[in-house]
Every structure is written in C-alpha cells, then in structure tokens.
Short mmCIF file of C-alpha atoms in Angstrom, two decimals:
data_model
loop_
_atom_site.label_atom_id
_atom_site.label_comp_id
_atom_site.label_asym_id
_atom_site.label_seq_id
_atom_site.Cartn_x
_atom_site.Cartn_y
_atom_site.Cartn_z
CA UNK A 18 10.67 -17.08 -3.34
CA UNK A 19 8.70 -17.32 -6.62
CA UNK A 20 9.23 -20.43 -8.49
CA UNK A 21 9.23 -21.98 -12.57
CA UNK A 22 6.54 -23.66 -13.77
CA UNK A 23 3.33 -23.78 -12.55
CA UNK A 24 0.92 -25.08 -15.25
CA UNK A 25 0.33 -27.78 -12.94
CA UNK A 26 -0.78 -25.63 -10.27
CA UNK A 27 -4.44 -24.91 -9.22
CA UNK A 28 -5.87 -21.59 -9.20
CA UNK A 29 -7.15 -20.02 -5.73
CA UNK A 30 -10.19 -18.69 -6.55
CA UNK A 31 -13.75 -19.51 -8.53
CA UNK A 32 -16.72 -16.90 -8.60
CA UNK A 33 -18.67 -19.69 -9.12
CA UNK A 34 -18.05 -21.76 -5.90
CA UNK A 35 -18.85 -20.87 -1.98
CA UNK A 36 -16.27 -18.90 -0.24
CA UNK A 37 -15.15 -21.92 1.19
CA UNK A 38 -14.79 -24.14 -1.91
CA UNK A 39 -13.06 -21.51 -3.98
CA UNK A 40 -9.88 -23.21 -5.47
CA UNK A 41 -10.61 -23.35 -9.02
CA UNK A 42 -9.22 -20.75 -11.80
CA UNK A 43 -10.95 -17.37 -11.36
CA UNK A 44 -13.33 -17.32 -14.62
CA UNK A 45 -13.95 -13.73 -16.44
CA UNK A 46 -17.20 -12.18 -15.94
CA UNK A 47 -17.84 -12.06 -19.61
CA UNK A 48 -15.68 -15.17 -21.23
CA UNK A 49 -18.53 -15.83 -23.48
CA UNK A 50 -17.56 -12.55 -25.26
CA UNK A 51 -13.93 -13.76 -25.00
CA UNK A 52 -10.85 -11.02 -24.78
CA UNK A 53 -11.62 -7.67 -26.06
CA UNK A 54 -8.94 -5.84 -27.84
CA UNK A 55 -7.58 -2.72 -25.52
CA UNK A 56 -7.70 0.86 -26.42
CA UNK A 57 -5.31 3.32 -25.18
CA UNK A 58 -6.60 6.54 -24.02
CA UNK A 59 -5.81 9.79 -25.02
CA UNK A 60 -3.07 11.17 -23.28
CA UNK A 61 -4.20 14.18 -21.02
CA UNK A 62 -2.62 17.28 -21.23
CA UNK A 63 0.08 17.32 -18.70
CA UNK A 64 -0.59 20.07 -15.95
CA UNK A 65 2.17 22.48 -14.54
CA UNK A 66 3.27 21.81 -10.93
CA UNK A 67 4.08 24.44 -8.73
CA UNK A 68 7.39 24.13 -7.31
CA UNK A 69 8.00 22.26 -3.79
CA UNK A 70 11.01 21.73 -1.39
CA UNK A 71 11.78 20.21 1.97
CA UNK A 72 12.09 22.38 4.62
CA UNK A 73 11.85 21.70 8.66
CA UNK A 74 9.75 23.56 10.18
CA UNK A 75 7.93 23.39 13.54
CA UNK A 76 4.50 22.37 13.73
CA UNK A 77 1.20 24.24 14.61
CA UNK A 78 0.14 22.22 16.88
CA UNK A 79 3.22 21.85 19.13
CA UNK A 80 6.19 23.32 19.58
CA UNK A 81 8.29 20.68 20.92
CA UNK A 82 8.05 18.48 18.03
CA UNK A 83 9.91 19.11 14.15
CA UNK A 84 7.74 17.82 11.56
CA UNK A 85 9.30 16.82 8.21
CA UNK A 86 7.13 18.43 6.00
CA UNK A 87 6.40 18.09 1.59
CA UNK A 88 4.60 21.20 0.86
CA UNK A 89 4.16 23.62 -1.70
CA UNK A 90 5.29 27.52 -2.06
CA UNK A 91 2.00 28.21 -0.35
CA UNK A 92 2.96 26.86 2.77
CA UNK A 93 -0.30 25.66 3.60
CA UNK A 94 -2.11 22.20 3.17
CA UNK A 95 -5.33 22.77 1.91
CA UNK A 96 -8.67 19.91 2.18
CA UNK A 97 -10.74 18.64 -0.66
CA UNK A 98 -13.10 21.33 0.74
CA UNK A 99 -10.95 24.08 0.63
CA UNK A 100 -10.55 24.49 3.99
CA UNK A 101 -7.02 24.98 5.45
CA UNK A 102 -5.20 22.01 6.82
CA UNK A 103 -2.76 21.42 10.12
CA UNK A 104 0.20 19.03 9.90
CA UNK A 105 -0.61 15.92 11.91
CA UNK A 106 1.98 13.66 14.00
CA UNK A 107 1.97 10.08 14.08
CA UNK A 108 1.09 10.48 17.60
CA UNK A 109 -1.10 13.39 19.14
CA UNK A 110 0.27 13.87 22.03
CA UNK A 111 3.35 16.12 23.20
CA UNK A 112 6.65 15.64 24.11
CA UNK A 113 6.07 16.02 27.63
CA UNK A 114 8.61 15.05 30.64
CA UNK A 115 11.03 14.98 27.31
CA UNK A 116 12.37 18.54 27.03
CA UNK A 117 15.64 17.64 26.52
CA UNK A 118 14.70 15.68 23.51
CA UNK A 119 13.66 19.03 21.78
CA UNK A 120 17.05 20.40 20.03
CA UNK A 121 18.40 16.66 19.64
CA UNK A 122 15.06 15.18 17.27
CA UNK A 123 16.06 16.74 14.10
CA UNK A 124 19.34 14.62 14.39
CA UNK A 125 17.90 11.69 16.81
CA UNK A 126 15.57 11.16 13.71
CA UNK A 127 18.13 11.16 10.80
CA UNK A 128 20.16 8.70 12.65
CA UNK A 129 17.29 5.99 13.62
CA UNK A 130 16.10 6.31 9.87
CA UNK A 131 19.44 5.66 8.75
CA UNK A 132 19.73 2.79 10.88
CA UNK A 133 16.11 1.52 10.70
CA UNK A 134 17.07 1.80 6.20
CA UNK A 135 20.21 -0.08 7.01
CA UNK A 136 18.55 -2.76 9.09
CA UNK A 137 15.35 -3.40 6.86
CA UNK A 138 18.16 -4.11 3.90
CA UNK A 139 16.68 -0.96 1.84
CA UNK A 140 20.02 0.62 1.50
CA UNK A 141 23.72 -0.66 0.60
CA UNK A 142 25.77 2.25 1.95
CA UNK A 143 24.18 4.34 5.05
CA UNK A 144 25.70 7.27 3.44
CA UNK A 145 22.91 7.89 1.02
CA UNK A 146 20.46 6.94 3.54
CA UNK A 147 18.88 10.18 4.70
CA UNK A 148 18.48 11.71 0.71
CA UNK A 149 17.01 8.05 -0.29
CA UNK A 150 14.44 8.46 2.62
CA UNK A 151 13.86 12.13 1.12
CA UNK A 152 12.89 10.73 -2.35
CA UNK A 153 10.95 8.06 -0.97
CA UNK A 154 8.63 10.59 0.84
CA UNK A 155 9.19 12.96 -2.25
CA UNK A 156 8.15 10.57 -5.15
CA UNK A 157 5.45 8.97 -3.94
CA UNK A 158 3.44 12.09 -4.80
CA UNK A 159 4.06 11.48 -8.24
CA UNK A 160 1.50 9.06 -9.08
CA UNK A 161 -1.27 10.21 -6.32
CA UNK A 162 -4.43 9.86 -7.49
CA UNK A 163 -7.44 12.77 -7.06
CA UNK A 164 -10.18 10.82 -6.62
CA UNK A 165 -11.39 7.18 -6.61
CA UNK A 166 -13.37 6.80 -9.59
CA UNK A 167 -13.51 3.59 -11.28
CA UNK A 168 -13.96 2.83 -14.92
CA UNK A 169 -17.55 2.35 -16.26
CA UNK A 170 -19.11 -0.98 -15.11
CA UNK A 171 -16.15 -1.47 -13.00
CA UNK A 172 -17.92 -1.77 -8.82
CA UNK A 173 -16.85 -1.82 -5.93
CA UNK A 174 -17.72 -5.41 -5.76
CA UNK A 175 -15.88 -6.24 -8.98
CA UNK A 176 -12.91 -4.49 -7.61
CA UNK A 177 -12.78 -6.55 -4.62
CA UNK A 178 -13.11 -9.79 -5.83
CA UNK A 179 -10.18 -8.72 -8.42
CA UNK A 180 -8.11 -7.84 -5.54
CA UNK A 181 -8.86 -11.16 -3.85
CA UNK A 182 -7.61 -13.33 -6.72
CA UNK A 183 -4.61 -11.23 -7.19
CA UNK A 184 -3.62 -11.66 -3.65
CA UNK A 185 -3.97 -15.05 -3.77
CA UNK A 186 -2.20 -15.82 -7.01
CA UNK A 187 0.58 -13.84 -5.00
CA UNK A 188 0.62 -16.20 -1.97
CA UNK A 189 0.26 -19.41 -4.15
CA UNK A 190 3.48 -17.85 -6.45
CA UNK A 191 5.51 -16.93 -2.89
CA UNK A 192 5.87 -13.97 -4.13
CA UNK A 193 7.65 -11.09 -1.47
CA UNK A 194 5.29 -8.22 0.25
CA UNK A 195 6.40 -5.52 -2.32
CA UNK A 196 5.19 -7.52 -5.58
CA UNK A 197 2.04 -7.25 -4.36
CA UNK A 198 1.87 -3.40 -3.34
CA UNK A 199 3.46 -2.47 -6.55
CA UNK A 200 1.23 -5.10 -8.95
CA UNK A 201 -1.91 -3.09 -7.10
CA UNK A 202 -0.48 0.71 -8.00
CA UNK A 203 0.40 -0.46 -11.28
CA UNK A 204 -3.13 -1.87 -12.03
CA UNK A 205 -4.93 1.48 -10.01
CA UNK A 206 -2.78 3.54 -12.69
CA UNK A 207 -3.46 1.40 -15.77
CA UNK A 208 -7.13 1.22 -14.87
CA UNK A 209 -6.89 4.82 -15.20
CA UNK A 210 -4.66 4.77 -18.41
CA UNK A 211 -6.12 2.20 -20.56
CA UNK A 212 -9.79 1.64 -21.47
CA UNK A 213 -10.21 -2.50 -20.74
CA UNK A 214 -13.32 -4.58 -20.46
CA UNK A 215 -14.55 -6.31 -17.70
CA UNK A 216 -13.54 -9.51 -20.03
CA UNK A 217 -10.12 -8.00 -19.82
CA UNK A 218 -10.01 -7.35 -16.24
CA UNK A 219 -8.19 -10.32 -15.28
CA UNK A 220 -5.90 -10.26 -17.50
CA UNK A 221 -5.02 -7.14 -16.98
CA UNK A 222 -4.34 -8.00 -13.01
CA UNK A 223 -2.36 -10.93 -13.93
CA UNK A 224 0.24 -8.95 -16.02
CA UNK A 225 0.67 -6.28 -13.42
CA UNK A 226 1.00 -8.68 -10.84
CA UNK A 227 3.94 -10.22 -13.59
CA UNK A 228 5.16 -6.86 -14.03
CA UNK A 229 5.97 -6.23 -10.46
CA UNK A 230 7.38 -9.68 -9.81
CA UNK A 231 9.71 -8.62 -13.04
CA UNK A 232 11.00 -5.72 -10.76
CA UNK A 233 10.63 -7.45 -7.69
CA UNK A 234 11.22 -11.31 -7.59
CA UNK A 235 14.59 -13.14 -8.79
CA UNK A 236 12.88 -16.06 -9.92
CA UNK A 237 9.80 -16.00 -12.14
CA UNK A 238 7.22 -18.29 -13.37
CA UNK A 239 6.47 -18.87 -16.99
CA UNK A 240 4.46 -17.30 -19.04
CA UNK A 241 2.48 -20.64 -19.43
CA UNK A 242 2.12 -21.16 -15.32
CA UNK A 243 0.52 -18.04 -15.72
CA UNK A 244 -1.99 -18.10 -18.15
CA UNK A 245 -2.99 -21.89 -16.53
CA UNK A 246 -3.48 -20.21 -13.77
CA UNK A 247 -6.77 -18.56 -15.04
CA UNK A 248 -7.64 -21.25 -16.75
CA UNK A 249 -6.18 -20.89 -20.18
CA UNK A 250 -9.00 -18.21 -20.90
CA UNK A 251 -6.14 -16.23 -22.63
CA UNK A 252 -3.66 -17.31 -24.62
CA UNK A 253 0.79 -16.54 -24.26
CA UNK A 254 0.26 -13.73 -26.59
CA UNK A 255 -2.42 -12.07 -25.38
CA UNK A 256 -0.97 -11.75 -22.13
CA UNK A 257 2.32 -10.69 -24.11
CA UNK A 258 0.18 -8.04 -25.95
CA UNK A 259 -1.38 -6.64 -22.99
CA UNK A 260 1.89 -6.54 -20.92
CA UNK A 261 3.47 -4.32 -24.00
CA UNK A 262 0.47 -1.98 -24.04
CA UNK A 263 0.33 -1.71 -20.46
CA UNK A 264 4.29 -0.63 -20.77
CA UNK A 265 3.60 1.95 -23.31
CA UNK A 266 0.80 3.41 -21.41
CA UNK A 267 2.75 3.39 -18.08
CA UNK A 268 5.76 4.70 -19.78
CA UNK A 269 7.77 2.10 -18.67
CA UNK A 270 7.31 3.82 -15.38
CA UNK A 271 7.79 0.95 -12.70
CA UNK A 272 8.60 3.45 -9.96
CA UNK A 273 6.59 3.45 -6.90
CA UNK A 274 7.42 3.84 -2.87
CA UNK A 275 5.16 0.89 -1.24
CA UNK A 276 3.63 2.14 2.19
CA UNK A 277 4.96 -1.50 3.29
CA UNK A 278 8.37 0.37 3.57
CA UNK A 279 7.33 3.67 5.20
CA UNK A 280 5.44 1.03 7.92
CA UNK A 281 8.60 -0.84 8.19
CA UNK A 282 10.55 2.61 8.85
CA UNK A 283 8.07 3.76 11.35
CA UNK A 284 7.68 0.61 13.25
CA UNK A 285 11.80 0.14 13.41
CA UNK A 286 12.10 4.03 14.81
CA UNK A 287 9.21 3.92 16.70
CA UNK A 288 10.44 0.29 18.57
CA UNK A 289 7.28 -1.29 17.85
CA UNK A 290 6.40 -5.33 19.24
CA UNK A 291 6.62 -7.74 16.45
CA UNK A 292 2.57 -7.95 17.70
CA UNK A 293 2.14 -4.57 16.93
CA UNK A 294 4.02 -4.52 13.52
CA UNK A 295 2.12 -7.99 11.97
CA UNK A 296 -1.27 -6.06 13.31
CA UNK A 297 -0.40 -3.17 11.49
CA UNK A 298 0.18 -5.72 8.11
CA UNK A 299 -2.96 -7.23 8.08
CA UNK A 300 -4.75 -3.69 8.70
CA UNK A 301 -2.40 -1.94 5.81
CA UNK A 302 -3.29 -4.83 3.61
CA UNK A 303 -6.86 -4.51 4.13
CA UNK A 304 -6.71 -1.24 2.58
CA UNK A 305 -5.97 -2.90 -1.01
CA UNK A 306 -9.36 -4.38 -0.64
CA UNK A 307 -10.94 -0.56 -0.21
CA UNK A 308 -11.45 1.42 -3.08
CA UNK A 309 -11.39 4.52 -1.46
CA UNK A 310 -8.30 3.76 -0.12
CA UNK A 311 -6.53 4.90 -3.67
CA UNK A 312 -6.81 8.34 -3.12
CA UNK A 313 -4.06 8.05 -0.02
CA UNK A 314 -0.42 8.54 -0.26
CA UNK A 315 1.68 5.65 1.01
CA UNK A 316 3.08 7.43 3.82
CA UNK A 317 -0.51 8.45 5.16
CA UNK A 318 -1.88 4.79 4.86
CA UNK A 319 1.41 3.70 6.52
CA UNK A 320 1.15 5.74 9.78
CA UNK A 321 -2.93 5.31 10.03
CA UNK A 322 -2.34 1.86 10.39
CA UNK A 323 0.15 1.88 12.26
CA UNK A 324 -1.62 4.32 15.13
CA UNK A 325 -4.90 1.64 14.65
CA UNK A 326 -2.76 -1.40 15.28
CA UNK A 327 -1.45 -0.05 18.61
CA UNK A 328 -4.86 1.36 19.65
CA UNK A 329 -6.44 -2.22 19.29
CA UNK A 330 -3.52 -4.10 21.02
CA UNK A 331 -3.39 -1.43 23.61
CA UNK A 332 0.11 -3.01 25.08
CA UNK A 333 1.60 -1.06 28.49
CA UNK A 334 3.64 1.65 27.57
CA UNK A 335 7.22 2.08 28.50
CA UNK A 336 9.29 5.14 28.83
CA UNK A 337 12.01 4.42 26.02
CA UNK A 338 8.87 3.47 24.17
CA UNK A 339 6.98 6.53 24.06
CA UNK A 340 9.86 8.40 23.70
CA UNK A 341 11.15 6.05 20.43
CA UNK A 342 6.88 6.29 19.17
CA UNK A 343 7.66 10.30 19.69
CA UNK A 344 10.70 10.45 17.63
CA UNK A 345 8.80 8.65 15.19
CA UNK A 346 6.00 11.14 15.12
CA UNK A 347 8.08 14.00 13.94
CA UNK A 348 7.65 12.55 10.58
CA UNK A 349 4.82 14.32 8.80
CA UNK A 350 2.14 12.06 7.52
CA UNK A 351 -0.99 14.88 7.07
CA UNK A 352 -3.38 16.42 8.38
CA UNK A 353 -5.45 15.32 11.40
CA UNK A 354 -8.83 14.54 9.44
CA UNK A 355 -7.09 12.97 7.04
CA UNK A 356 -5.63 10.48 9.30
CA UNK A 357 -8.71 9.89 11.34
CA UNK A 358 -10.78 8.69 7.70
CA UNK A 359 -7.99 5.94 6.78
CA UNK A 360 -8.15 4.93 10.46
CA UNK A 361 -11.90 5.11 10.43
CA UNK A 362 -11.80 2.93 6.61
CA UNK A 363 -9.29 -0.14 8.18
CA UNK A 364 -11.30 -0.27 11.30
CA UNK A 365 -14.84 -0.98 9.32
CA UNK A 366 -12.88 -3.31 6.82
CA UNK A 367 -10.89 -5.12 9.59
CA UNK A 368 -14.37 -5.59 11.54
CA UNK A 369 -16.02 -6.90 8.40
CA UNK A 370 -13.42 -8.91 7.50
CA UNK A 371 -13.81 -12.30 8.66
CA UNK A 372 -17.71 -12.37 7.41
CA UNK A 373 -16.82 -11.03 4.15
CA UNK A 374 -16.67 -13.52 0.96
CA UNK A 375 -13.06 -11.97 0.25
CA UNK A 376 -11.71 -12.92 3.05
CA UNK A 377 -8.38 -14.17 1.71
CA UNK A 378 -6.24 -11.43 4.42
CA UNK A 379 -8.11 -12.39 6.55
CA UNK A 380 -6.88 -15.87 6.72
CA UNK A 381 -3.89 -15.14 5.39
CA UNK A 382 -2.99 -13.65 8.76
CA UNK A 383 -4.23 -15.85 10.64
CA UNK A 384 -1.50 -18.31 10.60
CA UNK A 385 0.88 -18.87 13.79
CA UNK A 386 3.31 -17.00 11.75
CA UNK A 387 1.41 -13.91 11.29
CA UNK A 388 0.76 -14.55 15.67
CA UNK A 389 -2.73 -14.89 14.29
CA UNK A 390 -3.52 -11.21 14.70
CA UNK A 391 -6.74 -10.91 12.09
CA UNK A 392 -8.58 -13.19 15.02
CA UNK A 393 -7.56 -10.96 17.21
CA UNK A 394 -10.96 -9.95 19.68
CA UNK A 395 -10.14 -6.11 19.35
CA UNK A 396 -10.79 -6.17 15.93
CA UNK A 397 -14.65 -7.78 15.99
CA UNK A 398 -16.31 -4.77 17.77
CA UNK A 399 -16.68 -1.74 14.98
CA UNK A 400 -18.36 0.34 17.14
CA UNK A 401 -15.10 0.04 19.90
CA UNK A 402 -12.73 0.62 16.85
CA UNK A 403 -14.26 3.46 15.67
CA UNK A 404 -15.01 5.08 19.12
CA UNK A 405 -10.71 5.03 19.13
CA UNK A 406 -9.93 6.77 16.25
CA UNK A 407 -11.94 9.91 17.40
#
C-alpha cells in the first residue's frame, strides 16, 4: 500500500550510471533547457462510429465452441491489410472427447466469470456480474489506438527507459498492479493529446503515474515525495500545472479496463497454476516496455500471454484442465494472426530481457514471491519461443 512522505526517499533510476548502479533520481534529457511550457493540441474532429452489439455466435473455425464476439454491423473482422479476419480462441484446438460440453458453454461460461469476478474482488454483488464483464470487453475499445507512432524525437529507446523509471517509482511507492497499467494508458493517450518536450517527458510520467494512484491507491504520497523523487528538477506547481492540463486534455476521462483483469479472469476460468499465472505477469508486463505493443486491446494482450506462459512452462495436462482452458477459450480475443504477433513480440522481449539495460521486470520477478519465473530456462532460447507460437 502506497505511503506519505517520501522526500526522503531515493530515486530508482539514473541515465547517467551503469545498469547496475542506477539508484539516483532519473535526470531529464534536456534539464539544461529546464521545463518547457505544454501546448494542447487541436482537438480532432470526432469521427462517426458505426453501430456495434454483442451477439453469440458460433465460430468459423469450429463448431463446438461459442465465441463471445464485439463486432460491427459488417459482421466481419477485417486486417490492417484489408484482408478478412477469423475469430481466434484462446486455445486452437477443439472440443474433442467433450461433446456434451457443447449446449452447456454458453451458461458454463457466464457462471465461472461470475464466480472468477466475485473471487478476484472486482464485483460487490454477483448479480451485475455478467453485464460488468460485457462493458469491460465493450469499453476497452474506446481508447484503442491505430497505430504506434510516437511524438517527434520521442524513440523507442527514450520510451523504454521512461517506462523503466515509471515502473520503478511504482514498486518503490508499493503501489497495486492496476496503478501501473492505468498510469501507462493514461501517458500512451496524453502523449497523443498534448504536444510535450522531451524536457517534459518525465514529468509528464510522474503525474500520470499520480493520476492513476488518485483512482487507484487509498493512500497517497505528497506532492513533495514526488517531485524529490526526480530530483527536484520541477517544482509543486509545475507538476500541479501539468496534472490540470493533462485533465483537460483527457477530459477527465480516467476510464480504462487493464488487461491485468481480463488475465486474472482467464487464468481463474481457465484453472491455471499459480506458476502459470505469475509467468503470464512478467510476460504481460513486458509488453509496457514494447512500443508496438500500444496498438493491442487489453483483452488480446491478456490471452497472448497467457497462451505463451503455458507454452514455455509446458506443465502435464489434466482432463478438468483442458476442459476448464476450453471453457475459457470461448471468449473471443481476435483473430489468429493477430494473436500469433503479440505472442511473437513477448517472446523476443522476454528472451532479451535479462541482457537488456531496462531490466527492472526482469528482476522484479525474479523474487521467491514472483516463484522466480523471469529466470525461468524456457524463456532464454528465442529461437524455441518463437518456433511455439507458430
């Protein structure tokens, strides 16, 4: 739980230090220029979408399976391409041996999400269960993003070593999983909102990161903990200022559905290991690190992970197993190529990630809490991890 005053707190991270030695505040790239004032962008005309609705319907690829599917009037799920689109399962494979599971899934899956809701303390009153699961997968197409363009001047790189400090501040501030998911979507959306310097940068990641805690945490820090925390390069008010123009341009919009959740859901329905779950974590955390990761909707990053972490741990399947994982892949998460690139993005990152210099995730979980699955051998060979995801 987060907790008051930190000015006397180190920071995690210094750009100028090894990867090792990196403890100090986290320095601008351009203090010498010091803060430069933020300018709101234009607002872009706001674009008519066509209507959609829920509807089950039975997928292409099998017929023994329902998929929950979010799609438009067209009916069809078209690539970036323009090519035409099959649903995908969580799982590939059918329901077979499990006939009589065929007329009982639409209802076998409303009650385990109900449950899984109930247990994972994301609902008060089951009875609302089911429609709250319906928004989640609903809403979280209302802040997708088309494509993963970064400002001018803003790299890859830069981008990563942002991430990395935010995630630390978050660890050092005990703040929960969902502070940090929702601190990164609000930055990916102000990014694309507000015009801010790379002097700006950090600041801008420190009030998102105090934005979601707002919405998040019980207990906060103070607004001097966190301006000590990058080394007093901006003052109370500035990070005041910026917090109030980040508002305005977000709308006041704090809304998001964290793929953390849809994981959570998946794993409880599916009756995945504890092993399996903390693997899947570390991998879905990864993708916070990837810039092309943006373009994904929660749900998709969610169930890519999740199919990864139990291809690397490869544990012997059980029959009340695969039949819980095939209950759990009646839940649409996209199309097949879709799934296969966020498998094929975690399994380079998770490969790289122990050599990399932001490596923060990558000892984060590998603590005896976390069952130390980021050292885990499966995850060294790129080659093997790639080869699994075909």
């Amino acid at each position: 739980m987060a907790r008051t005053g930190f000015c006397d707190s180190k920071a995690p991270l210094d750009l100028h230090k090894k990867a090792d030695e990196r403890r100090a505040p986290l320095r601008t790239w351009a203090n010498a220029c010091g803060p430069v004032e933020v300018e709101e962008s234009r607002t872009a005309p706001v674009k008519i979408e066509p209507e959609r609705r829920w509807e089950r319907r039975p997928s292409t690829q099998t017929s023994e399976v329902i998929i929950m599917g979010f799609h438009e009037d067209s009916r069809t799920c078209k690539a970036a391409d323009g090519s035409v689109e099959d649903p995908v399962l969580l799982y590939l494979h059918d329901l077979q041996g499990l006939h009589s599971l065929h007329t009982l899934v639409p209802s076998l899956l409303r009650h385990e999400v109900e449950m899984a809701l109930e247990n994972l303390d994301l609902i008060w009153d089951r009875t609302y269960a089911w429609d709250m699961f319906l928004d989640m997968m609903r809403t979280q197409m209302q802040y997708s993003f088309p494509n993963a363009d970064l400002p001018r001047h803003f790299t890859d790189a830069t981008r990563a070593i942002l991430v990395e400090w935010i995630i630390q501040v978050h660890e050092l501030l005990q703040f929960q999983e969902e502070t940090l998911y929702l601190a990164m979507h609000l930055l990916n959306r102000s990014l694309r909102q507000l015009k801010v310097s790379v002097a700006n940068l950090q600041l801008l990641s420190m009030v998102c990161l105090f934005l979601a805690a707002k919405k998040e945490e019980s207990l906060l820090p103070e607004v001097s903990g966190l301006c000590s925390l990058m080394d007093h390069t901006y003052t109370k008010h500035q990070l005041l200022r910026m917090e109030r123009k980040v508002l305005c341009a977000l709308k006041f919009d704090l809304s998001f559905s964290p793929p953390l959740h849809f994981l959570l859901l998946f794993a409880s329905v599916a009756r995945c290991s504890a092993a399996v779950v903390w693997m899947a974590r570390y991998l879905l955390e990864l993708s916070l690190l990837e810039a092309q990761c943006v373009v994904f909707l929660p749900v998709q990053l969610a169930g890519a992970a999740l199919c990864l972490a139990r291809q690397v741990l490869q544990e012997c399947p059980t029959p009340e197993g695969e039949a819980a994982w095939c209950l759990a892949s009646s839940i649409h998460v996209g199309s097949e190529p879709t799934l296969l690139r966020i498998m094929h993005i975690l399994a380079s990152a998770a490969a790289k990630a122990s050599s990399q210099e932001t490596c923060a995730t990558f000892i984060k979980y590998s603590s005896p809490k976390t069952l130390q699955v980021s050292r885990h051998p499966g995850l060294n060979n790129a080659a093997g991890l790639l080869s699994v995801c075909r």
